[in-house]
């Protein structure tokens, strides 16, 4: 393999010894693109990879806020502006107690290639806080969002950096963040955030976009295999925004999602999360103060498996939609033993590199996160377009564009894999197709 790639991975390791998630994605992506790097000796002369693994800018700040009892709290806020070669930095905000630099740098790095794959003009970024929204009142969430935005607003703007949601940040939080931005800046910078509610510049289909996108991407994989989702069972993890959109589209396509999960266990619903009542209940759960996946088991009389992950349930298709590294070697073995042929990533980096290799070696087709879950950020970019022209598109129009984008991501990934001799390896294909565009743009913009 490329000695240049090896050297940069090693240097990144030495520079960031305490960032395992970031090193995981850097190793995975750079290893995949080695044949491209070898074919372009000018990259090494321009220190392209060294620049690619170093964020253009990272901001860390104090967020002080007061709870309902009047007690002050201090959290840490972040924004990583990873790469702006293709457009304004773009990527979500995550509020979760596990948030740290390693997590946000891994998410920001992945976002650069994901956004490139969408074909839309967006660079890559990510941000968030170690704030835990679980158990907080609505007023506490609002005060936290206001305190967070009071600092973040200095660093973002519709033409510089455009945050959106991720774990713990949905329409409600985006509303509070937008309100504070508007109050502090006194300017209608409508495109400064995406995932906004519909009454002030949000896009139709944005809430559904990530989950729908995973299934639109999957549709192309099924077509490649002369197969369909009709009659297939699906194991889903998570019960949040992405899992909800995925469950809705799975039901529409004639499949049956039989699990959802959270941090404390999973629920098995053998009848499937297929009725409107059940699918809508996911939204209600996610919005409640003490959100917890067991609520579904209590309401619909199904079994809750405390402390367990859903991968022990046998299915035809697996779609993780919760968090990073939920699929390790044990879970990969369960998926292979179930005889499943398909695995699509709704969450970001839900599997370890070893687990991904094991799945592929055993004939499971892997739709990687950067490609499969790019529908969310793609519709965010369409929201930016609508905000720029001060018009709103119909849901049919946005949905059709999302469908086209997901097909193009699949086709471009398959083409790139084929071109470099990797057959139908959609992981390598997505990494290569995403990388080539960013690399070309960085080379043409000179040393920066
Ligand atoms: P939500 O906050 O809506 O839901 C998060 C879900 O993940 C909840 O079910 C939560 O369960 C579960 N979860 C979070 N942390 C853990 C953990 N440590 N262990 C087990 N379960 C966990 O987030 P989203 O649905 O938006 O995000 C889910 C995934 O999809 C993330 O990886 C995110 O990065 C990715 N993604 C999101 C996009 C978007 O547009 N929102 C776009 C592309 C990717 P509990 O409440 O019990 O912790
Ligand atoms: O991981 C992701 O792509 C997101 N959380 C969505 C980012 C966005 O800007 O819509």
Coordinates of C-alpha atoms and ligand atoms in Angstrom, one line a residue:
X1 CA 0.0 0.0 0.0
X2 CA 0.9 3.6 -0.5
X3 CA 3.8 4.6 1.8
X4 CA 2.5 8.2 1.8
X5 CA -0.9 7.0 3.2
X6 CA 0.9 4.9 5.8
X7 CA 3.1 7.8 6.9
X8 CA 0.1 10.2 7.2
X9 CA -1.9 7.7 9.2
X10 CA 1.1 7.2 11.5
X11 CA 1.6 11.0 11.9
X12 CA -2.1 11.5 12.7
X13 CA -1.9 8.7 15.3
X14 CA 1.1 10.5 17.0
X15 CA -0.5 13.9 16.9
X16 CA -3.9 12.7 18.3
X17 CA -3.2 9.7 20.6
X18 CA -6.3 10.4 22.7
X19 CA -8.8 10.5 19.8
X20 CA -9.6 6.8 19.0
X21 CA -12.8 7.5 17.0
X22 CA -11.1 10.1 14.8
X23 CA -8.2 7.8 14.2
X24 CA -10.6 5.0 13.3
X25 CA -12.2 7.0 10.4
X26 CA -8.9 8.5 9.2
X27 CA -7.5 4.9 9.0
X28 CA -10.5 3.7 7.2
X29 CA -10.8 6.5 4.7
X30 CA -7.1 6.9 3.8
X31 CA -6.6 3.2 3.4
X32 CA -9.5 3.1 1.0
X33 CA -8.2 5.9 -1.2
X34 CA -4.6 4.6 -1.3
X35 CA -4.8 3.6 -5.0
X36 CA -6.0 7.1 -5.9
X37 CA -3.2 8.7 -3.9
X38 CA -0.7 6.4 -5.6
X39 CA -1.9 7.4 -9.0
X40 CA -1.4 11.1 -8.1
X41 CA 2.1 11.8 -6.9
X42 CA 1.4 15.5 -7.0
X43 CA -0.8 15.0 -3.9
X44 CA 2.2 14.2 -1.7
X45 CA 4.1 17.2 -3.1
X46 CA 1.2 19.4 -2.0
X47 CA 0.9 17.8 1.4
X48 CA -2.7 17.1 0.5
X49 CA -3.4 14.3 3.1
X50 CA -1.6 16.2 5.9
X51 CA -4.0 19.1 5.2
X52 CA -7.0 16.8 4.8
X53 CA -6.7 15.3 8.4
X54 CA -6.2 18.7 10.1
X55 CA -9.4 20.7 10.6
X56 CA -9.3 24.2 9.1
X57 CA -10.5 25.6 12.4
X58 CA -11.8 24.2 15.7
X59 CA -13.6 26.3 18.3
X60 CA -14.2 25.2 21.9
X61 CA -16.1 27.3 24.3
X62 CA -17.8 27.5 27.8
X63 CA -21.6 27.2 28.0
X64 CA -23.0 28.4 31.3
X65 CA -26.7 28.0 32.0
X66 CA -29.1 27.8 34.9
X67 CA -31.5 24.9 35.6
X68 CA -35.1 25.2 36.9
X69 CA -33.9 25.2 40.5
X70 CA -31.6 28.2 39.9
X71 CA -28.4 26.1 40.0
X72 CA -25.7 27.0 37.5
X73 CA -24.1 24.4 35.2
X74 CA -21.1 24.6 32.9
X75 CA -20.8 22.6 29.7
X76 CA -18.3 22.5 26.9
X77 CA -19.4 23.7 23.4
X78 CA -17.6 22.9 20.1
X79 CA -17.6 23.6 16.4
X80 CA -15.2 21.9 14.1
X81 CA -14.9 23.6 10.7
X82 CA -13.2 20.7 9.0
X83 CA -13.0 21.5 5.3
X84 CA -14.5 24.3 3.3
X85 CA -13.1 23.5 -0.2
X86 CA -16.5 22.7 -1.6
X87 CA -18.7 25.2 0.2
X88 CA -19.7 26.6 3.6
X89 CA -18.9 24.2 6.4
X90 CA -22.0 22.1 6.9
X91 CA -22.9 19.5 9.5
X92 CA -25.0 18.8 12.6
X93 CA -24.8 19.6 16.2
X94 CA -24.8 16.8 18.8
X95 CA -25.9 17.2 22.4
X96 CA -24.9 14.1 24.3
X97 CA -22.7 13.5 27.4
X98 CA -20.2 11.5 25.4
X99 CA -19.3 14.4 23.1
X100 CA -15.6 15.3 23.0
X101 CA -13.1 16.3 20.4
X102 CA -12.5 12.8 19.2
X103 CA -16.2 12.2 18.5
X104 CA -16.7 15.6 16.8
X105 CA -13.5 15.3 14.7
X106 CA -14.6 11.8 13.5
X107 CA -18.0 13.2 12.6
X108 CA -16.6 16.3 10.9
X109 CA -14.1 14.2 8.9
X110 CA -16.8 11.8 7.7
X111 CA -19.0 14.8 6.9
X112 CA -16.4 16.2 4.4
X113 CA -16.7 13.1 2.2
X114 CA -20.4 12.6 2.7
X115 CA -21.2 16.2 1.7
X116 CA -18.9 15.8 -1.3
X117 CA -20.9 12.7 -2.4
X118 CA -24.2 14.6 -2.3
X119 CA -23.0 16.6 -5.4
X120 CA -24.2 19.8 -3.6
X121 CA -21.9 22.8 -2.7
X122 CA -21.2 22.1 1.0
X123 CA -18.0 21.7 3.0
X124 CA -17.8 19.6 6.1
X125 CA -18.2 20.5 9.8
X126 CA -19.7 19.3 13.1
X127 CA -20.3 20.6 16.5
X128 CA -22.1 20.1 19.7
X129 CA -21.8 19.8 23.5
X130 CA -21.4 17.3 26.3
X131 CA -24.8 18.6 27.6
X132 CA -27.3 15.7 28.3
X133 CA -30.9 16.6 27.2
X134 CA -32.3 13.5 28.9
X135 CA -34.6 14.5 31.8
X136 CA -34.3 18.2 31.1
X137 CA -37.4 20.4 31.1
X138 CA -38.3 22.4 28.0
X139 CA -37.3 25.6 29.7
X140 CA -33.9 24.1 30.5
X141 CA -33.4 23.0 26.9
X142 CA -34.2 26.5 25.8
X143 CA -31.8 28.2 28.2
X144 CA -29.1 25.8 27.2
X145 CA -29.6 26.5 23.5
X146 CA -29.6 30.2 24.1
X147 CA -26.4 30.1 26.0
X148 CA -24.8 27.8 23.4
X149 CA -25.8 30.1 20.5
X150 CA -24.7 33.3 22.3
X151 CA -21.1 32.1 21.6
X152 CA -21.6 29.9 18.5
X153 CA -23.1 32.8 16.5
X154 CA -19.7 34.5 16.2
X155 CA -18.5 31.6 14.2
X156 CA -21.4 30.7 11.8
X157 CA -23.4 32.3 9.0
X158 CA -25.3 31.3 5.9
X159 CA -22.2 31.7 3.8
X160 CA -19.6 30.5 6.3
X161 CA -20.9 27.6 8.4
X162 CA -24.4 26.1 8.6
X163 CA -25.2 23.8 11.5
X164 CA -28.2 21.4 11.8
X165 CA -29.4 18.6 14.1
X166 CA -27.8 15.3 15.1
X167 CA -28.2 13.2 18.3
X168 CA -30.1 15.3 20.9
X169 CA -30.8 18.2 18.5
X170 CA -34.1 18.2 16.5
X171 CA -36.6 20.8 15.4
X172 CA -37.3 22.1 18.9
X173 CA -33.6 22.8 19.6
X174 CA -33.0 24.3 16.1
X175 CA -35.9 26.6 16.8
X176 CA -34.4 27.9 20.1
X177 CA -31.0 28.2 18.5
X178 CA -32.4 30.1 15.5
X179 CA -34.3 32.4 17.9
X180 CA -31.2 33.3 19.8
X181 CA -29.1 33.8 16.6
X182 CA -31.8 36.2 15.3
X183 CA -32.0 38.1 18.7
X184 CA -28.2 38.5 18.9
X185 CA -27.5 39.3 15.3
X186 CA -30.7 41.2 14.5
X187 CA -30.6 39.9 10.9
X188 CA -32.8 37.5 8.9
X189 CA -30.0 35.1 8.0
X190 CA -32.5 32.4 7.3
X191 CA -30.0 29.9 5.9
X192 CA -27.7 29.9 9.0
X193 CA -29.3 26.7 10.4
X194 CA -31.1 23.9 8.6
X195 CA -33.8 21.5 10.0
X196 CA -35.8 24.5 10.9
X197 CA -39.6 24.3 11.5
X198 CA -41.7 24.9 8.3
X199 CA -43.1 28.3 9.3
X200 CA -39.8 30.1 9.0
X201 CA -37.8 28.5 6.2
X202 CA -37.6 24.8 7.1
X203 CA -37.9 22.3 4.2
X204 CA -40.6 19.8 3.7
X205 CA -39.1 16.2 3.9
X206 CA -36.0 17.4 6.0
X207 CA -37.3 15.5 9.1
X208 CA -37.8 12.3 7.0
X209 CA -34.7 12.8 4.8
X210 CA -32.1 10.8 6.5
X211 CA -34.2 7.7 7.0
X212 CA -35.9 8.0 3.6
X213 CA -32.5 8.5 2.0
X214 CA -31.1 5.2 3.5
X215 CA -34.0 3.3 1.9
X216 CA -33.7 5.1 -1.4
X217 CA -30.0 4.2 -1.4
X218 CA -31.0 0.6 -0.5
X219 CA -33.4 0.5 -3.4
X220 CA -30.5 0.9 -5.8
X221 CA -28.6 -1.9 -4.0
X222 CA -31.6 -4.2 -4.2
X223 CA -32.0 -3.4 -7.9
X224 CA -28.3 -4.3 -8.5
X225 CA -29.1 -7.7 -6.8
X226 CA -32.4 -8.2 -8.7
X227 CA -34.1 -8.1 -5.3
X228 CA -36.6 -5.9 -3.4
X229 CA -37.5 -5.1 0.2
X230 CA -40.9 -6.6 -0.1
X231 CA -41.6 -9.1 2.6
X232 CA -38.2 -8.7 4.3
X233 CA -37.7 -8.2 8.0
X234 CA -35.4 -5.4 9.2
X235 CA -33.5 -4.9 12.4
X236 CA -33.3 -1.2 13.2
X237 CA -31.4 0.3 16.1
X238 CA -32.2 3.7 17.7
X239 CA -35.7 5.2 17.9
X240 CA -34.9 8.8 17.1
X241 CA -35.1 10.9 14.0
X242 CA -33.3 8.6 11.6
X243 CA -34.9 5.4 12.9
X244 CA -38.3 7.0 12.5
X245 CA -37.8 8.0 8.9
X246 CA -36.4 4.6 8.1
X247 CA -39.3 2.8 9.7
X248 CA -41.8 4.9 7.8
X249 CA -40.2 4.2 4.4
X250 CA -39.6 0.5 5.2
X251 CA -43.3 0.1 5.9
X252 CA -44.1 1.9 2.6
X253 CA -41.8 -0.3 0.7
X254 CA -43.4 -3.5 2.0
X255 CA -40.8 -4.4 4.5
X256 CA -41.2 -5.0 8.3
X257 CA -39.0 -3.3 10.9
X258 CA -39.1 -5.6 14.0
X259 CA -36.8 -3.8 16.5
X260 CA -35.9 -0.4 17.8
X261 CA -33.3 0.4 20.6
X262 CA -31.9 2.9 22.9
X263 CA -29.0 3.2 25.4
X264 CA -30.7 0.9 27.9
X265 CA -31.9 -2.0 25.7
X266 CA -34.1 -2.9 22.7
X267 CA -37.7 -3.7 21.9
X268 CA -38.8 -6.6 19.7
X269 CA -42.1 -6.2 17.9
X270 CA -42.8 -9.4 15.8
X271 CA -45.8 -7.7 14.1
X272 CA -43.6 -4.9 12.9
X273 CA -43.4 -1.2 13.3
X274 CA -45.7 -0.8 10.3
X275 CA -48.9 1.0 11.4
X276 CA -49.2 4.8 11.4
X277 CA -49.9 4.7 15.1
X278 CA -46.7 2.8 15.9
X279 CA -44.5 5.0 13.6
X280 CA -46.0 8.2 15.0
X281 CA -45.4 7.0 18.5
X282 CA -41.6 7.0 17.9
X283 CA -41.9 10.8 17.5
X284 CA -43.9 11.1 20.7
X285 CA -41.2 9.0 22.6
X286 CA -38.3 11.0 21.2
X287 CA -40.0 14.3 22.2
X288 CA -40.8 13.3 25.8
X289 CA -38.8 14.5 28.8
X290 CA -37.8 11.1 29.9
X291 CA -37.4 9.5 26.5
X292 CA -36.8 5.8 26.7
X293 CA -37.3 3.0 24.2
X294 CA -39.1 0.8 26.8
X295 CA -42.1 3.2 26.5
X296 CA -42.9 1.4 23.1
X297 CA -42.9 -2.0 24.8
X298 CA -45.2 -0.8 27.5
X299 CA -47.6 0.8 25.1
X300 CA -47.8 -1.9 22.4
X301 CA -47.3 -5.0 24.7
X302 CA -44.0 -6.2 23.3
X303 CA -40.9 -7.5 24.9
X304 CA -38.1 -5.2 26.1
X305 CA -34.6 -6.6 26.4
X306 CA -32.8 -4.6 29.0
X307 CA -29.1 -3.9 28.4
X308 CA -29.2 -5.9 25.1
X309 CA -28.6 -4.8 21.5
X310 CA -31.0 -5.7 18.7
X311 CA -28.5 -7.6 16.6
X312 CA -29.4 -10.9 18.4
X313 CA -32.7 -10.8 16.4
X314 CA -32.5 -12.6 13.1
X315 CA -33.5 -10.5 10.0
X316 CA -32.9 -10.1 6.3
X317 CA -31.6 -6.5 6.6
X318 CA -29.8 -4.6 9.4
X319 CA -30.0 -0.8 9.6
X320 CA -28.2 0.7 12.6
X321 CA -29.6 4.2 13.4
X322 CA -28.3 4.9 16.9
X323 CA -24.7 5.7 17.4
X324 CA -21.0 5.0 16.7
X325 CA -19.4 1.6 17.2
X326 CA -22.6 -0.2 18.2
X327 CA -21.6 -3.0 15.8
X328 CA -18.4 -4.7 16.9
X329 CA -17.2 -8.2 16.1
X330 CA -19.9 -9.9 18.2
X331 CA -22.7 -8.1 16.4
X332 CA -21.1 -8.6 13.0
X333 CA -21.0 -12.4 13.7
X334 CA -24.7 -12.4 14.7
X335 CA -25.6 -10.6 11.4
X336 CA -23.6 -13.1 9.3
X337 CA -25.1 -16.1 11.3
X338 CA -28.6 -14.7 10.6
X339 CA -27.8 -15.2 6.9
X340 CA -28.5 -11.5 6.2
X341 CA -27.3 -10.2 2.8
X342 CA -27.8 -6.5 3.5
X343 CA -26.5 -3.9 6.0
X344 CA -27.1 -0.2 5.6
X345 CA -25.7 2.5 8.0
X346 CA -28.2 5.1 9.1
X347 CA -26.0 6.2 12.0
X348 CA -22.5 7.6 11.6
X349 CA -19.7 5.0 11.9
X350 CA -21.9 2.5 13.6
X351 CA -19.4 -0.3 13.0
X352 CA -15.8 -0.8 13.9
X353 CA -13.4 -1.3 11.0
X354 CA -12.9 -5.0 12.0
X355 CA -16.7 -5.6 12.0
X356 CA -17.0 -4.0 8.5
X357 CA -14.3 -6.2 7.1
X358 CA -15.9 -9.3 8.6
X359 CA -19.3 -8.4 7.1
X360 CA -17.8 -7.9 3.7
X361 CA -15.7 -11.0 3.9
X362 CA -18.8 -13.0 4.6
X363 CA -20.8 -11.7 1.6
X364 CA -22.9 -9.1 3.3
X365 CA -23.4 -6.0 1.1
X366 CA -22.5 -2.9 3.2
X367 CA -24.0 0.5 2.4
X368 CA -21.6 2.8 4.4
X369 CA -22.8 5.7 6.4
X370 CA -21.2 8.4 4.3
X371 CA -23.3 7.3 1.4
X372 CA -26.4 5.7 2.9
X373 CA -27.2 8.4 5.4
X374 CA -26.3 11.4 3.2
X375 CA -29.9 12.2 2.5
X376 CA -30.3 14.3 5.7
X377 CA -27.5 16.7 4.8
X378 CA -28.5 16.6 1.1
X379 CA -32.0 18.0 2.0
X380 CA -30.3 20.4 4.4
X381 CA -28.5 21.8 1.4
X382 CA -31.8 21.9 -0.5
X383 CA -33.2 23.9 2.5
X384 CA -30.3 26.4 2.0
X385 CA -31.2 26.7 -1.7
X386 CA -34.8 27.4 -0.8
X387 CA -33.7 30.0 1.8
X388 CA -31.5 31.7 -0.7
X389 CA -34.2 32.1 -3.2
X390 CA -36.8 32.8 -0.5
X391 CA -39.2 30.2 -1.9
X392 CA -40.4 26.8 -0.6
X393 CA -40.6 23.7 -2.7
X394 CA -43.3 21.1 -2.5
X395 CA -42.7 17.8 -0.7
X396 CA -42.9 16.0 -4.1
X397 CA -40.2 18.2 -5.5
X398 CA -37.8 17.7 -2.5
X399 CA -38.5 14.0 -2.3
X400 CA -37.8 13.5 -6.0
X401 CA -34.5 15.4 -5.7
X402 CA -33.6 13.3 -2.6
X403 CA -34.3 10.2 -4.6
X404 CA -32.1 11.3 -7.5
X405 CA -29.3 12.3 -5.2
X406 CA -29.3 8.9 -3.4
X407 CA -29.3 7.1 -6.7
X408 CA -26.4 9.2 -7.9
X409 CA -24.4 8.5 -4.6
X410 CA -25.0 4.8 -5.2
X411 CA -24.0 4.9 -8.8
X412 CA -21.0 7.1 -8.4
X413 CA -19.7 4.8 -5.5
X414 CA -20.2 1.7 -7.6
X415 CA -18.4 3.3 -10.5
X416 CA -15.5 4.4 -8.4
X417 CA -15.1 1.0 -6.8
X418 CA -15.2 -0.7 -10.2
X419 CA -12.7 1.8 -11.7
X420 CA -10.1 1.0 -9.0
X421 CA -10.6 -2.8 -9.2
X422 CA -12.7 -3.2 -6.0
X423 CA -15.8 -4.8 -7.8
X424 CA -19.0 -3.8 -6.0
X425 CA -17.4 -2.7 -2.8
X426 CA -19.6 0.3 -1.8
X427 CA -17.4 1.3 1.2
X428 CA -14.2 1.8 -0.9
X429 CA -16.4 3.3 -3.7
X430 CA -18.0 5.9 -1.5
X431 CA -14.6 6.9 0.1
X432 CA -13.0 7.2 -3.3
X433 CA -15.8 9.1 -5.0
X434 CA -16.1 11.5 -2.0
X435 CA -12.4 12.0 -1.8
X436 CA -11.6 12.7 -5.4
X437 CA -13.9 15.8 -5.6
X438 CA -12.5 17.3 -2.3
X439 CA -8.9 16.5 -3.4
X440 CA -9.4 18.2 -6.8
X441 CA -10.9 21.3 -5.2
X442 CA -8.1 21.5 -2.6
X443 CA -5.4 21.1 -5.3
X444 CA -6.9 23.8 -7.4
X445 CA -7.3 26.3 -4.5
X446 CA -3.5 26.2 -3.7
X447 CA -1.8 25.6 -0.3
X448 CA -4.3 26.4 2.4
Ligands
LIG1 P1 -31.8 11.3 17.9 O1 -31.3 12.1 19.0 O2 -33.1 11.6 17.3 O3 -31.9 9.7 18.4 C1 -30.7 9.1 18.9 C2 -31.1 7.7 19.1 O4 -29.9 7.0 19.3 C3 -31.9 7.4 20.3 O5 -32.7 6.3 20.0 C4 -30.9 7.1 21.4 O6 -31.5 6.3 22.4 C5 -29.9 6.4 20.6 N1 -28.6 6.5 21.2 C6 -27.9 7.6 21.4 N2 -26.7 7.4 22.0 C7 -26.7 6.0 22.2 C8 -25.8 5.2 22.8 N3 -24.7 5.6 23.3 N4 -26.1 3.9 22.9 C9 -27.3 3.4 22.4 N5 -28.2 4.2 21.8 C10 -27.9 5.5 21.7 O7 -30.6 11.2 16.8 P2 -30.7 10.9 15.3 O8 -31.7 9.9 15.0 O9 -30.7 12.2 14.6 O10 -29.2 10.3 15.0 C11 -29.0 8.9 15.1 C12 -27.7 8.6 14.3 O11 -27.9 9.0 12.9 C13 -26.4 9.3 14.8 O12 -25.3 8.4 14.6 C14 -26.3 10.5 13.9 O13 -25.0 11.0 13.8 C15 -26.8 9.9 12.6 N6 -27.3 10.8 11.6 C16 -28.2 11.7 11.8 C17 -28.7 12.6 10.8 C18 -29.8 13.5 11.0 O14 -30.2 14.2 10.1 N7 -30.4 13.6 12.2 C19 -28.1 12.5 9.5 C20 -27.1 11.5 9.3 C21 -26.7 10.7 10.3 P3 -31.5 6.9 23.9 O15 -32.4 8.1 23.9 O16 -32.0 5.8 24.7 O17 -30.1 7.2 24.2
LIG2 O1 -24.6 13.4 10.1 C1 -25.2 14.2 9.4 O2 -25.1 14.2 8.2 C2 -26.2 15.1 10.1 N1 -26.3 15.0 11.3 C3 -27.0 16.1 9.2 C4 -26.2 17.3 9.0 C5 -26.9 18.4 8.3 O3 -26.3 19.5 8.2 O4 -28.1 18.3 7.9

